[in-house]
């Protein structure tokens, strides 16, 4: 258990260009993992080792690495995952947060909470991941620490609580005030390896006292013993008391401590590493891990215990040119050893561990075991996908899977040379195995291969990978939108399926009501009374409708949401089988869906544009032409922030147009907002295209 308490599995998450990768590089340098600091602009970072990441200056794929930090005379092992900040690669954040115990949320001191900041924050909320916040780039023009804190509280509805205050700002930023120890920390050397501890500057004493008062008052509301000390003898409260309550508040998701710094200038990194060890949870703090028993769905409770039967979640698959297929796993309980046999709960088949490895971004080393609480990789596993649970055969378990968003955009692709068709198929199979948000489909009407992804950049990156890594020349078609269908009406229908070929025949009779569902997917309600359809046939009816809704009746797009109430039915004592009821549901859907007022839906994006004020008219006018709905405009000095909702179909090539309109001085980010009904005129064009 002692080993477990000294572990930290953390992610670094933020909006693109908030400084995640630079921060991670500094953390690796100050922990002694590297002896030279990498910089994104120089393309020499440890974490962004992919050639496309170096070329574009952004993180595309989440990278894992293990390092160690000395704090309170102990050595803490920290598994760090640096996640992408661009919306097109949000699935990398999703699968990382699923297996992490804590996270550092990085915010740009000039911009505060940005669109993708909100997205990754919601993802962390979904998995109940404790967080600390780091306000970065306090050395930049326009930096405002307290404004960012207010932004986190307001826009993220998060309990942000400063535990530091900056000393100076912009070019004068030199350090932080530690509100727990009530002392100043200033960095004098360029590499940031040493900092001085001094009394708080006189002109900042009042602000520090007020901020510490807020800190103590907040903690007093969380802990009875702390409250009694605060009420009766505030002077008796020690730094250890504060840290104890802070830590529990973070683990209970009641507090998000906020720290300050400037990663590029090497300031504030050591206290942040201390905070990771002090406040973020260890695997032992997570408590009970909930799973289910494969087949029955009965709940199973696990605890982090090295001696228990093993259970691990595969959260990422990587194809390495030298090692081959690597499956990244988080071990929740038990210990994995080379040569062990595990059960894949998805397939029901046993797999053998050929070789265990520890990952250091794009490098790896062989290890003998990976124990509970740790993250590592298994080389050479077959038929294991992202989200699969690997457990001891004697104690099978299914851990919570990872939900990935559906791709929203597609392009038709083909190998430029017919002789490369097989190679293209193999390459696409490897890419989709690595990236669950990348889908391959075949257009039945044209026979074209459609590559579907999360956005233009996502597909652009994958096509470039086909060219550079797999040496394939590709022809590509125009982008295609992932439309969906829904219903505005409700209709009741009886479907009788009967077939007789001599001997045993087929018979299924169902009466159902079809309408729109309230949430994505199929909402199936069984209202059969008196057993007129035996209960063993009911799942087949649901399966049939679930299958049928993958192809809508307007233009063959999937149905977004559908509710089916199964009202009545009949069976034949000799001729009724489960597959007959499945087929009856499929036929019933096809025969009646057109009568339920089907409607076409299209994906809409939230577009946030930052631009010089003089270009506001041109930019908003262009957004209006794209069927955009301006939601919010806010001036910040000479800069304007514009937020709008725009159909994805109108956004192809938008960044290029925006640069032209603003002479390259504007920037924009896009996040998925949801599906909305397509206007009738445009819907007709889509359906008939």
XYZ file of C-alpha atoms in Angstrom:
689
model
C 0.000 0.000 0.000
C 2.921 2.341 0.694
C 4.019 2.052 -2.917
C 0.494 2.928 -4.055
C 0.341 6.073 -1.937
C 3.556 7.351 -3.547
C 2.113 7.129 -7.076
C 0.527 9.963 -9.054
C -1.191 9.333 -12.389
C -1.857 12.778 -13.840
C -2.823 14.422 -17.101
C -1.902 17.875 -18.377
C -4.962 19.367 -20.095
C -5.888 22.731 -21.623
C -6.931 24.676 -24.684
C -4.504 24.578 -27.590
C -1.485 26.893 -27.118
C -2.026 27.376 -23.365
C 1.422 25.890 -22.787
C 0.715 22.252 -21.808
C 3.651 20.724 -23.619
C 6.079 23.433 -22.496
C 4.934 22.887 -18.911
C 5.405 19.121 -19.228
C 8.885 19.611 -20.671
C 9.805 21.790 -17.686
C 8.401 19.217 -15.261
C 10.573 16.550 -16.888
C 13.614 18.814 -16.672
C 13.179 19.730 -13.017
C 12.488 16.118 -12.029
C 15.784 15.159 -13.639
C 14.288 13.035 -16.406
C 15.883 15.260 -19.070
C 18.981 17.415 -18.929
C 17.979 19.831 -21.664
C 14.704 21.725 -21.982
C 12.741 21.134 -25.153
C 10.705 23.901 -26.773
C 7.647 23.606 -28.996
C 8.891 26.352 -31.334
C 12.185 24.508 -31.806
C 10.427 21.180 -32.501
C 12.599 19.329 -29.978
C 10.192 18.397 -27.207
C 10.126 14.943 -25.630
C 6.327 14.733 -25.588
C 5.589 15.949 -29.142
C 7.892 13.490 -30.887
C 5.693 12.789 -33.907
C 6.975 14.589 -37.041
C 3.564 16.173 -37.592
C 3.492 17.482 -34.016
C 6.926 19.009 -34.538
C 5.805 20.495 -37.859
C 2.511 21.961 -36.607
C 3.606 22.917 -33.106
C 0.603 21.222 -31.489
C -0.012 18.003 -29.591
C -1.906 15.476 -31.723
C -1.584 12.269 -29.749
C -1.519 11.952 -25.971
C 1.958 10.941 -24.818
C 2.728 9.048 -21.595
C 5.913 9.263 -19.598
C 7.111 8.284 -16.101
C 9.308 10.454 -13.922
C 10.106 10.951 -10.228
C 10.065 13.931 -7.859
C 11.497 14.356 -4.378
C 9.087 16.016 -1.953
C 9.104 15.887 1.854
C 12.153 13.607 1.744
C 10.237 11.013 -0.279
C 10.485 9.948 -3.891
C 7.167 10.209 -5.722
C 6.588 8.348 -9.000
C 4.560 10.453 -11.435
C 3.004 9.056 -14.605
C 2.289 12.071 -16.832
C 0.054 12.128 -19.894
C 0.280 15.272 -22.029
C -3.031 15.587 -23.880
C -3.943 17.501 -27.070
C -5.708 20.850 -26.860
C -7.220 20.947 -30.348
C -10.899 19.978 -30.591
C -10.255 17.520 -33.443
C -8.219 15.352 -31.075
C -10.517 15.519 -28.052
C -10.811 11.702 -28.015
C -7.191 11.577 -26.847
C -8.227 13.597 -23.807
C -11.253 11.356 -23.245
C -9.309 8.124 -23.054
C -6.552 9.678 -20.969
C -8.911 11.101 -18.351
C -10.639 7.723 -18.120
C -7.508 6.157 -16.597
C -6.012 9.095 -14.689
C -6.403 9.827 -10.983
C -5.788 13.576 -11.223
C -5.101 16.383 -13.663
C -3.357 19.724 -13.996
C -5.551 22.164 -15.921
C -3.433 24.832 -17.618
C -4.869 28.270 -18.393
C -3.359 31.085 -20.433
C -3.030 34.115 -18.115
C -4.106 36.381 -20.987
C -7.074 34.405 -22.309
C -8.446 32.611 -19.244
C -11.034 29.923 -19.930
C -11.042 29.188 -23.659
C -13.443 26.939 -25.622
C -11.419 23.756 -25.394
C -10.728 24.503 -21.733
C -14.465 24.099 -21.193
C -14.565 20.874 -23.209
C -11.738 19.140 -21.327
C -13.117 20.409 -18.005
C -16.474 18.763 -18.756
C -14.646 15.570 -19.685
C -12.831 15.634 -16.342
C -16.169 16.255 -14.595
C -17.591 13.209 -16.361
C -14.904 10.930 -14.919
C -14.794 12.800 -11.565
C -11.089 13.582 -11.910
C -9.649 15.821 -9.129
C -7.788 18.831 -10.497
C -5.371 21.594 -9.671
C -5.141 24.661 -11.919
C -1.986 26.345 -13.186
C -2.275 29.872 -14.580
C 0.525 29.971 -17.139
C 2.176 32.717 -19.188
C 2.065 35.336 -16.436
C 5.088 36.907 -18.122
C 3.064 37.781 -21.244
C 1.430 41.078 -22.154
C -2.098 41.291 -20.756
C -1.635 38.590 -18.099
C -4.164 38.836 -15.240
C -4.116 36.093 -12.595
C -7.202 37.144 -10.625
C -9.254 37.591 -13.791
C -8.444 33.998 -14.784
C -9.469 32.768 -11.310
C -12.799 34.606 -11.659
C -13.185 33.167 -15.159
C -12.685 29.597 -13.858
C -15.287 30.151 -11.170
C -17.833 31.732 -13.475
C -17.494 29.847 -16.768
C -16.579 26.438 -15.381
C -18.600 26.737 -12.166
C -15.506 25.389 -10.430
C -14.431 25.958 -6.797
C -11.176 27.676 -7.758
C -9.144 28.677 -4.713
C -5.790 30.478 -5.085
C -2.970 29.023 -2.984
C -0.500 31.416 -4.599
C -0.475 35.013 -5.847
C 1.894 36.271 -8.555
C 4.665 38.715 -7.772
C 4.599 41.198 -10.623
C 3.076 40.656 -14.064
C 4.067 40.677 -17.714
C 7.756 41.646 -18.024
C 7.950 42.212 -14.263
C 6.739 38.743 -13.265
C 9.396 37.269 -11.006
C 7.763 34.756 -8.672
C 4.837 33.823 -6.472
C 3.565 34.333 -2.943
C 2.954 31.040 -1.165
C -0.274 31.666 0.784
C 0.203 28.526 2.878
C 3.679 29.335 4.189
C 3.166 33.110 3.736
C 6.475 33.635 1.985
C 7.699 34.827 -1.391
C 9.348 32.532 -3.933
C 11.385 34.323 -6.608
C 13.354 32.884 -9.527
C 16.571 34.686 -10.362
C 18.426 32.214 -12.609
C 17.464 31.885 -16.264
C 16.977 28.118 -16.150
C 14.781 28.378 -13.046
C 16.692 25.661 -11.226
C 16.988 27.747 -8.064
C 14.568 30.072 -6.333
C 14.875 32.275 -3.287
C 12.533 32.187 -0.300
C 12.058 35.675 1.145
C 9.486 37.678 3.119
C 6.461 38.911 1.152
C 7.117 42.309 -0.486
C 5.541 45.089 1.586
C 3.308 46.349 -1.230
C 1.733 42.871 -1.581
C 1.262 42.077 2.122
C -2.358 43.265 2.298
C -3.375 41.322 -0.816
C -1.660 38.196 0.546
C -3.343 38.496 3.952
C -6.767 38.886 2.316
C -6.181 35.948 -0.038
C -5.004 33.746 2.847
C -8.084 34.731 4.812
C -10.258 33.527 1.940
C -8.250 30.295 1.816
C -8.702 29.624 5.539
C -12.406 30.499 5.521
C -13.039 28.128 2.626
C -11.191 25.269 4.301
C -13.008 25.884 7.588
C -16.285 25.067 5.838
C -14.929 21.661 4.776
C -13.449 20.246 7.976
C -14.856 20.415 11.515
C -11.506 20.184 13.318
C -10.069 22.899 11.088
C -13.155 25.047 11.718
C -12.703 24.756 15.486
C -9.042 25.774 15.241
C -9.890 28.659 12.933
C -12.707 29.889 15.198
C -10.864 29.544 18.514
C -7.161 29.972 17.788
C -6.297 30.876 14.163
C -2.635 31.207 15.115
C -2.470 27.502 15.928
C -3.175 26.497 12.310
C -0.055 25.066 10.684
C 0.917 24.644 7.032
C 0.380 20.906 7.528
C -3.208 21.534 8.706
C -3.918 23.587 5.603
C -2.406 21.025 3.270
C -4.320 18.168 4.897
C -7.714 19.823 4.373
C -6.729 21.067 0.925
C -5.774 17.563 -0.156
C -9.052 16.064 1.028
C -10.983 18.903 -0.587
C -9.269 18.223 -3.917
C -9.939 14.475 -3.719
C -13.599 15.159 -2.846
C -13.879 17.577 -5.819
C -14.695 20.444 -3.433
C -11.629 22.552 -4.203
C -9.449 23.346 -7.209
C -6.210 24.931 -5.904
C -4.887 27.580 -8.300
C -1.147 28.097 -8.763
C 0.754 30.619 -10.865
C 3.790 30.608 -13.108
C 5.415 31.037 -16.488
C 6.574 27.689 -17.865
C 8.543 29.133 -20.766
C 10.522 31.303 -18.322
C 10.972 28.331 -15.936
C 9.090 29.955 -13.067
C 6.654 28.213 -10.768
C 7.397 24.632 -11.815
C 8.858 23.243 -8.574
C 5.898 24.390 -6.407
C 3.547 22.878 -8.984
C 5.333 19.525 -8.712
C 5.075 19.799 -4.943
C 1.322 20.449 -5.334
C 0.933 17.359 -7.535
C 2.443 15.236 -4.767
C 0.669 17.069 -1.948
C -2.880 17.439 -3.268
C -3.667 15.094 -6.145
C -4.830 11.572 -5.252
C -2.829 8.385 -5.363
C -4.363 5.137 -6.674
C -4.969 4.209 -3.030
C -7.149 7.317 -2.575
C -9.518 6.369 -5.383
C -11.185 3.721 -3.225
C -13.523 1.190 -4.761
C -13.415 0.614 -8.519
C -16.775 -0.391 -9.935
C -17.106 -2.987 -12.671
C -19.551 -5.612 -13.831
C -19.419 -9.333 -14.365
C -19.309 -10.188 -18.090
C -22.481 -11.885 -19.247
C -24.610 -11.230 -16.174
C -23.959 -7.513 -15.675
C -23.842 -8.048 -11.900
C -21.824 -5.354 -10.089
C -18.234 -6.136 -9.094
C -16.216 -4.006 -6.657
C -12.424 -3.879 -6.863
C -9.754 -2.190 -4.765
C -6.190 -1.284 -5.645
C -4.325 -4.304 -4.278
C -1.160 -5.756 -5.809
C -1.966 -9.267 -4.530
C -5.570 -9.438 -5.823
C -6.594 -11.033 -9.155
C -5.528 -8.689 -11.955
C -7.814 -6.248 -13.761
C -6.540 -3.680 -16.286
C -8.089 -1.364 -18.871
C -6.594 -1.003 -22.354
C -6.908 2.715 -23.106
C -4.723 3.179 -26.167
C -3.234 1.150 -29.004
C -0.036 2.283 -30.718
C 1.709 0.782 -33.720
C 5.451 1.176 -33.280
C 7.828 0.664 -36.209
C 10.288 -1.246 -34.040
C 8.284 -2.869 -31.256
C 5.094 -3.538 -33.216
C 1.684 -3.215 -31.596
C 1.718 -1.653 -28.127
C -1.365 -1.680 -25.900
C -1.267 0.948 -23.144
C -2.985 -0.254 -19.973
C -3.898 1.093 -16.557
C -3.685 -1.656 -13.951
C -6.440 -1.123 -11.388
C -5.801 -4.157 -9.205
C -3.443 -7.121 -9.102
C -0.122 -7.402 -10.900
C 0.623 -8.152 -14.557
C 3.714 -10.239 -15.259
C 5.399 -11.390 -18.423
C 3.859 -14.667 -19.578
C 0.585 -14.190 -17.658
C -2.684 -15.213 -19.288
C -5.584 -12.753 -19.131
C -9.213 -12.809 -20.234
C -10.499 -10.190 -22.684
C -14.031 -9.485 -21.442
C -15.158 -8.197 -24.856
C -14.205 -11.294 -26.831
C -14.371 -13.871 -24.034
C -10.986 -15.166 -25.210
C -7.767 -15.542 -23.290
C -4.647 -13.621 -24.307
C -1.066 -14.136 -23.181
C 1.242 -11.262 -22.217
C 4.323 -11.564 -24.465
C 6.223 -8.570 -23.072
C 5.597 -5.744 -20.600
C 7.085 -2.302 -21.131
C 7.283 1.111 -19.522
C 6.653 4.014 -21.889
C 8.742 7.171 -22.140
C 6.883 9.084 -24.867
C 8.275 7.582 -28.111
C 10.731 5.308 -26.260
C 10.182 2.282 -24.054
C 11.980 -0.209 -21.841
C 11.215 -3.789 -20.883
C 9.950 -4.467 -17.354
C 9.113 -7.644 -15.480
C 5.767 -6.491 -14.070
C 3.189 -3.694 -13.881
C 1.425 -3.557 -10.532
C -1.852 -2.042 -9.295
C -2.071 1.723 -9.731
C 0.549 1.866 -12.482
C 0.384 2.615 -16.209
C 2.419 0.648 -18.731
C 2.242 -1.162 -22.046
C 1.922 -4.707 -23.344
C 3.728 -5.481 -26.588
C 2.332 -7.940 -29.120
C -1.237 -8.427 -27.863
C -3.693 -9.638 -30.496
C -7.366 -8.704 -30.854
C -7.321 -6.151 -28.042
C -8.933 -2.775 -28.694
C -9.226 0.518 -26.878
C -11.651 0.108 -23.979
C -11.152 -3.639 -23.504
C -10.840 -5.000 -19.976
C -8.121 -7.593 -19.337
C -8.637 -9.583 -16.156
C -7.596 -12.760 -14.408
C -9.460 -15.719 -15.996
C -10.600 -16.874 -12.562
C -12.182 -13.500 -11.790
C -13.522 -11.951 -15.015
C -14.644 -8.323 -14.835
C -15.761 -5.596 -17.239
C -14.586 -2.099 -16.285
C -16.395 1.029 -17.451
C -15.688 1.500 -21.131
C -14.605 4.701 -22.850
C -17.212 6.668 -24.779
C -15.968 8.310 -27.949
C -17.849 10.899 -30.024
C -19.024 9.942 -33.487
C -17.037 11.400 -36.407
C -18.718 14.396 -38.054
C -16.935 14.769 -41.372
C -15.827 12.380 -44.097
C -13.939 12.347 -47.383
C -13.836 9.822 -50.189
C -10.345 8.394 -50.666
C -8.672 5.914 -52.985
C -5.149 4.785 -53.727
C -3.762 6.668 -56.703
C -2.427 3.384 -58.033
C -4.648 0.287 -58.135
C -1.714 -1.873 -57.039
C -1.714 -0.016 -53.690
C -5.319 -0.902 -52.793
C -4.331 -3.732 -50.463
C -1.664 -1.619 -48.783
C -4.213 1.169 -48.282
C -6.656 -1.248 -46.647
C -3.959 -2.484 -44.277
C -2.861 1.049 -43.411
C -6.444 2.168 -42.731
C -7.000 -0.858 -40.500
C -3.959 0.139 -38.420
C -5.037 3.789 -38.216
C -8.564 2.948 -37.079
C -7.191 0.510 -34.507
C -5.092 3.329 -33.036
C -7.805 6.018 -33.246
C -11.378 5.047 -32.242
C -12.780 8.312 -33.670
C -11.523 7.454 -37.145
C -14.070 5.373 -39.061
C -14.023 3.669 -42.451
C -17.240 3.199 -44.420
C -18.115 2.188 -47.963
C -20.694 4.222 -49.883
C -23.049 1.542 -51.196
C -24.207 3.670 -54.115
C -20.721 4.537 -55.423
C -18.470 1.892 -53.867
C -16.182 4.662 -52.602
C -14.185 4.291 -49.389
C -15.154 7.071 -46.961
C -12.692 8.120 -44.266
C -14.565 9.781 -41.383
C -13.025 11.903 -38.638
C -13.659 14.695 -36.140
C -12.722 17.622 -38.371
C -10.662 18.897 -41.279
C -7.411 18.930 -39.318
C -8.017 15.402 -38.009
C -8.430 14.045 -41.535
C -5.564 16.142 -42.864
C -3.237 14.638 -40.245
C -4.325 11.084 -41.088
C -3.882 11.622 -44.830
C -0.421 13.021 -44.238
C 0.384 9.969 -42.125
C -0.684 7.719 -45.008
C 1.735 9.622 -47.234
C 4.740 9.900 -44.903
C 4.557 6.771 -42.758
C 2.949 4.340 -45.192
C 4.274 5.929 -48.422
C 0.859 5.883 -50.104
C -0.311 8.377 -52.698
C -4.003 9.137 -52.160
C -6.728 10.747 -54.225
C -9.343 12.452 -52.077
C -12.815 13.793 -52.749
C -14.760 16.708 -51.306
C -15.569 16.672 -47.570
C -18.839 15.063 -46.543
C -20.924 15.931 -43.493
C -22.114 13.308 -41.009
C -25.802 14.224 -41.138
C -28.298 12.412 -38.943
C -32.049 11.870 -39.012
C -34.777 12.119 -36.418
C -38.569 12.111 -36.201
C -41.003 14.914 -35.383
C -44.110 12.757 -35.258
C -45.269 9.494 -33.728
C -46.876 6.570 -35.555
C -48.275 3.200 -34.507
C -47.752 0.210 -36.779
C -48.333 -3.518 -36.895
C -45.745 -5.639 -38.670
C -46.533 -9.232 -39.514
C -43.635 -11.319 -40.729
C -44.589 -14.771 -41.977
C -42.715 -17.171 -44.185
C -43.352 -20.831 -44.972
C -40.930 -22.983 -46.923
C -42.151 -26.389 -45.910
C -41.334 -27.758 -42.484
C -40.589 -25.182 -39.829
C -41.436 -21.652 -40.996
C -40.940 -18.104 -39.672
C -43.511 -16.033 -37.811
C -43.416 -12.789 -35.833
C -46.202 -10.308 -35.193
C -45.450 -7.003 -33.413
C -47.379 -3.786 -32.842
C -45.307 -0.768 -31.814
C -45.250 3.012 -31.619
C -42.269 4.824 -33.154
C -41.322 8.411 -32.251
C -38.326 10.615 -31.453
C -36.313 9.790 -28.346
C -35.327 12.277 -25.668
C -31.642 11.354 -25.777
C -29.287 9.904 -28.407
C -29.704 6.235 -29.239
C -32.641 3.857 -28.929
C -35.102 4.164 -26.066
C -36.933 0.826 -26.079
C -39.990 0.432 -23.839
C -41.505 -3.016 -23.435
C -45.252 -2.695 -22.722
C -46.158 -6.292 -23.542
C -48.716 -7.729 -21.144
C -49.815 -11.293 -20.566
C -46.742 -12.790 -22.173
C -48.164 -12.592 -25.719
C -44.516 -12.304 -26.787
C -42.248 -14.458 -24.597
C -39.625 -12.446 -22.731
C -36.786 -14.283 -24.465
C -37.877 -12.718 -27.795
C -38.047 -9.121 -26.500
C -34.267 -8.423 -26.741
C -34.399 -9.515 -30.389
C -37.061 -6.893 -31.113
C -34.887 -4.214 -29.516
C -31.856 -5.457 -31.439
C -33.787 -5.225 -34.705
C -34.776 -1.597 -34.118
C -31.248 -0.712 -32.999
C -29.914 -2.188 -36.222
C -32.559 -0.534 -38.388
C -31.920 2.982 -37.062
C -28.370 2.892 -38.441
C -29.904 3.656 -41.839
C -32.610 6.333 -41.933
C -35.352 6.643 -44.515
C -34.614 10.164 -45.804
C -31.086 9.783 -47.128
C -29.694 6.734 -45.374
C -28.111 8.656 -42.488
C -28.231 7.182 -38.952
C -31.198 8.082 -36.771
C -30.012 10.326 -33.948
C -32.582 9.247 -31.372
C -35.636 7.021 -31.470
C -38.201 5.782 -28.986
C -40.045 2.518 -29.595
C -42.924 1.328 -27.424
C -43.640 -2.356 -28.015
C -47.407 -2.597 -27.474
C -48.618 -6.000 -28.600
C -47.767 -9.051 -30.642
C -48.297 -12.717 -31.371
C -46.228 -15.823 -31.808
C -46.655 -19.145 -33.563
C -46.015 -22.086 -31.284
C -43.853 -23.869 -33.856
C -42.648 -21.224 -36.306
C -41.547 -18.286 -34.103
C -37.826 -17.739 -33.464
C -35.754 -14.903 -32.003
C -34.400 -13.918 -35.410
C -37.944 -13.634 -36.770
C -38.745 -10.900 -34.253
C -35.477 -9.132 -35.021
C -36.338 -9.163 -38.716
C -39.916 -8.030 -38.024
C -38.534 -4.976 -36.190
C -36.218 -4.119 -39.096
C -39.026 -4.458 -41.636
C -41.449 -2.559 -39.412
C -39.058 0.361 -39.157
C -38.547 0.493 -42.924
C -42.279 0.335 -43.586
C -43.389 3.003 -41.122
C -40.491 5.433 -40.486
C -41.452 7.639 -43.441
C -44.836 8.287 -41.788
C -43.272 9.640 -38.552
C -42.271 12.987 -40.126
C -38.544 12.254 -40.512
C -36.245 15.282 -40.391
C -32.630 15.800 -41.395
C -30.161 17.025 -38.750
C -26.739 18.616 -39.229
C -23.836 19.192 -36.825
C -23.317 22.741 -35.558
C -20.096 24.125 -34.138
C -19.398 26.807 -31.559
C -16.912 29.157 -33.219
C -14.873 31.523 -31.045
C -12.916 34.207 -32.872
C -10.337 36.565 -31.378
C -9.616 39.502 -33.680
C -8.510 43.148 -33.799
C -11.525 45.406 -33.312
C -11.296 47.011 -36.758
C -12.142 43.704 -38.469
C -15.281 42.985 -36.434
C -17.727 43.970 -39.194
C -16.030 41.868 -41.851
C -15.818 38.797 -39.603
C -19.392 38.950 -38.288
C -20.676 39.574 -41.804
C -18.875 36.486 -43.038
C -20.286 34.408 -40.171
C -23.800 35.587 -41.027
C -23.304 34.478 -44.637
C -22.433 31.040 -43.301
C -25.827 30.782 -41.536
C -24.057 31.647 -38.291
C -25.859 32.851 -35.184
C -23.829 35.426 -33.247
C -24.115 34.509 -29.563
C -21.756 36.860 -27.801
C -19.400 39.755 -28.496
C -17.028 41.247 -25.936
C -14.356 43.904 -26.273
C -11.070 43.421 -24.436
C -8.930 46.478 -25.076
C -8.362 46.669 -28.818
C -9.316 43.029 -29.209
C -12.790 41.664 -29.893
C -14.062 38.240 -28.840
C -16.848 36.900 -31.047
C -18.743 33.669 -30.320
C -21.136 32.198 -32.843
C -22.928 28.963 -33.685
C -22.360 27.853 -37.271
C -23.317 24.725 -39.256
C -20.274 22.538 -39.882
C -21.141 22.371 -43.576
C -20.457 26.113 -43.835
C -17.051 26.009 -42.175
C -14.863 24.262 -44.729
C -11.824 26.420 -45.341
C -12.994 28.968 -42.765
C -9.583 29.488 -41.143
C -8.051 30.437 -44.504
C -10.859 32.919 -45.196
C -10.542 34.373 -41.690
C -6.837 34.973 -42.172
C -7.537 36.733 -45.457
C -10.254 38.949 -43.939
C -8.018 40.016 -41.031
C -4.597 40.052 -42.712
C -3.639 37.037 -40.647
C -4.296 38.787 -37.311
C -7.298 36.742 -36.109
C -7.473 33.278 -34.589
C -10.409 30.934 -34.186
C -11.305 27.711 -32.427
C -14.257 25.409 -32.966
C -16.010 22.966 -30.649
C -18.947 20.696 -31.377
C -22.215 22.201 -30.124
C -24.844 19.670 -31.192
C -27.197 18.623 -33.982
C -29.905 20.928 -35.321
C -32.617 20.593 -37.933
C -31.580 21.376 -41.507
C -33.723 24.051 -43.235
C -36.109 22.458 -45.732
C -34.493 23.992 -48.821
C -31.013 22.805 -47.877
C -32.354 19.449 -46.665
C -33.805 18.833 -50.123
C -30.423 19.468 -51.726
C -28.697 17.075 -49.316
C -31.295 14.333 -49.803
C -31.156 14.598 -53.591
C -27.374 14.877 -53.857
